[in-house]
Coordinates of C-alpha atoms in Angstrom, one line a residue:
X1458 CA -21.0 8.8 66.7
X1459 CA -24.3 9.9 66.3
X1460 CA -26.6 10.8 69.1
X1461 CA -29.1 8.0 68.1
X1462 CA -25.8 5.9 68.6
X1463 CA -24.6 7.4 71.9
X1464 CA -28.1 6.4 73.5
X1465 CA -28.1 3.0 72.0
X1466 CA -24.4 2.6 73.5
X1467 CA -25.5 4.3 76.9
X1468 CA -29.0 1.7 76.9
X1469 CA -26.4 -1.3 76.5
X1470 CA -24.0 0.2 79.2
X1471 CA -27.0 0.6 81.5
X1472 CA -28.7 -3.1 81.0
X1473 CA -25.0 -4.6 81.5
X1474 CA -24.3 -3.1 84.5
X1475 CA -28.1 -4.0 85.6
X1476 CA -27.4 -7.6 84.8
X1477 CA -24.2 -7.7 86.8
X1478 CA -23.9 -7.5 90.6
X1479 CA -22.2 -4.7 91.9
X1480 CA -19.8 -6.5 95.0
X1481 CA -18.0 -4.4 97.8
X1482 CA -14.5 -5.3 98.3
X1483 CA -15.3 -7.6 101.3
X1484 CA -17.9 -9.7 99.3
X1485 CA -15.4 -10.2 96.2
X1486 CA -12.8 -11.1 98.8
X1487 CA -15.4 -13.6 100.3
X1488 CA -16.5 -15.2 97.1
X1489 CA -12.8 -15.7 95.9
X1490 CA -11.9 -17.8 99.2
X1491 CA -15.1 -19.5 99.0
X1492 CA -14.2 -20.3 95.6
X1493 CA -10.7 -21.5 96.5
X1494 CA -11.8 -23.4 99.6
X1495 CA -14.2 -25.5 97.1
X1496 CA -10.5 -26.3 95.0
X1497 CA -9.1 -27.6 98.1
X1498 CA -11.5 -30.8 98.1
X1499 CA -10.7 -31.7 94.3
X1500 CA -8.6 -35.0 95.3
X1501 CA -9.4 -35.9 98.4
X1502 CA -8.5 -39.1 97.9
X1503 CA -4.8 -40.7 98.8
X1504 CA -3.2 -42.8 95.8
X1505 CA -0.8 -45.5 97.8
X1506 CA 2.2 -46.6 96.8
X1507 CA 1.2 -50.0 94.8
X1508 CA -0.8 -48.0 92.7
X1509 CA 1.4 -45.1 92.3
X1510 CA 3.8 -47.9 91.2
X1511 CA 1.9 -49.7 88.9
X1512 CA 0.7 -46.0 87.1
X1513 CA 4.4 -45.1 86.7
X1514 CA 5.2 -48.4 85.1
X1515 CA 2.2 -48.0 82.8
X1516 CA 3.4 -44.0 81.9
X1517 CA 6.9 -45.9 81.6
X1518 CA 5.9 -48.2 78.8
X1519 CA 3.7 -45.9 77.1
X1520 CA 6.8 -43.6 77.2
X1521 CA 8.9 -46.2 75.8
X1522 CA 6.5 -46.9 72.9
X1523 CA 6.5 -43.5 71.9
X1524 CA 10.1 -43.6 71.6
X1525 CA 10.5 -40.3 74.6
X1526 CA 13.6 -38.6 74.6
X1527 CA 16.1 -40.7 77.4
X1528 CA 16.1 -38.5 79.8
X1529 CA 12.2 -38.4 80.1
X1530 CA 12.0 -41.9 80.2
X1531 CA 15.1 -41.8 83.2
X1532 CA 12.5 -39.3 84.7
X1533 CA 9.6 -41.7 84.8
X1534 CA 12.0 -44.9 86.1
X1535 CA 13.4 -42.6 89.2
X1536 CA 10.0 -41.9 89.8
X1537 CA 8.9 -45.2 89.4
X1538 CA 11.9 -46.0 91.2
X1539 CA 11.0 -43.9 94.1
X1540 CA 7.3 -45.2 94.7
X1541 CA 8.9 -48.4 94.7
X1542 CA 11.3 -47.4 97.8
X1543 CA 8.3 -46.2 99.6
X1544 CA 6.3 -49.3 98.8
X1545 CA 9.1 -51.3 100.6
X1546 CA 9.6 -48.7 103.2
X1547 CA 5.5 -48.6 104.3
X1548 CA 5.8 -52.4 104.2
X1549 CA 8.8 -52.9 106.7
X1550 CA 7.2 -50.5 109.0
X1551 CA 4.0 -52.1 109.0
X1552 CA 5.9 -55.5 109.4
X1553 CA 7.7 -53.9 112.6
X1554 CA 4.6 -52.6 114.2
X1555 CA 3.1 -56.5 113.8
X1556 CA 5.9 -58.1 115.5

């Protein structure tokens, strides 16, 4: 490299580290959790069983059009099968508490 070309590589060094914010351990430490607590509130909000239900049959039949291997599609109706238990379960228990 020339020495024209060493200068012109030292000038873009120096502007790049001008543009970027030199951080102390504590401060990249801080901006991390602050960027992970802002993940945290991505889905606040709670999917109930009816819908979970009614999603899995809908994965289920799109699964079953597709022609899925078997044991995906046995994946999906155990799931499907699951939400369904809960469904039931949340039901009985809010029956109970009525009575």
């Amino acid at each position: 490299m020339s020495n024209t070309e060493d200068l012109k590589w030292a000038a873009e060094a120096d502007d790049s580290l001008a543009r970027n914010e030199i951080l102390t351990d504590d401060e990249i430490i801080r901006t991390v959790t602050a960027e992970n607590d802002d993940d945290d509130d991505v889905n606040p909000v709670k999917i109930c069983h009816s819908e979970a239900v009614v999603a899995l049959n809908t994965s289920l039949q799109w699964a079953e059009e597709q022609n899925f291997e078997a044991h995906e599609i046995m994946l999906l109706r155990c799931l499907r099968d699951r939400a369904f238990e809960l469904k039931i379960g949340t039901a009985a228990q809010k029956k109970k508490k009525n009575h």
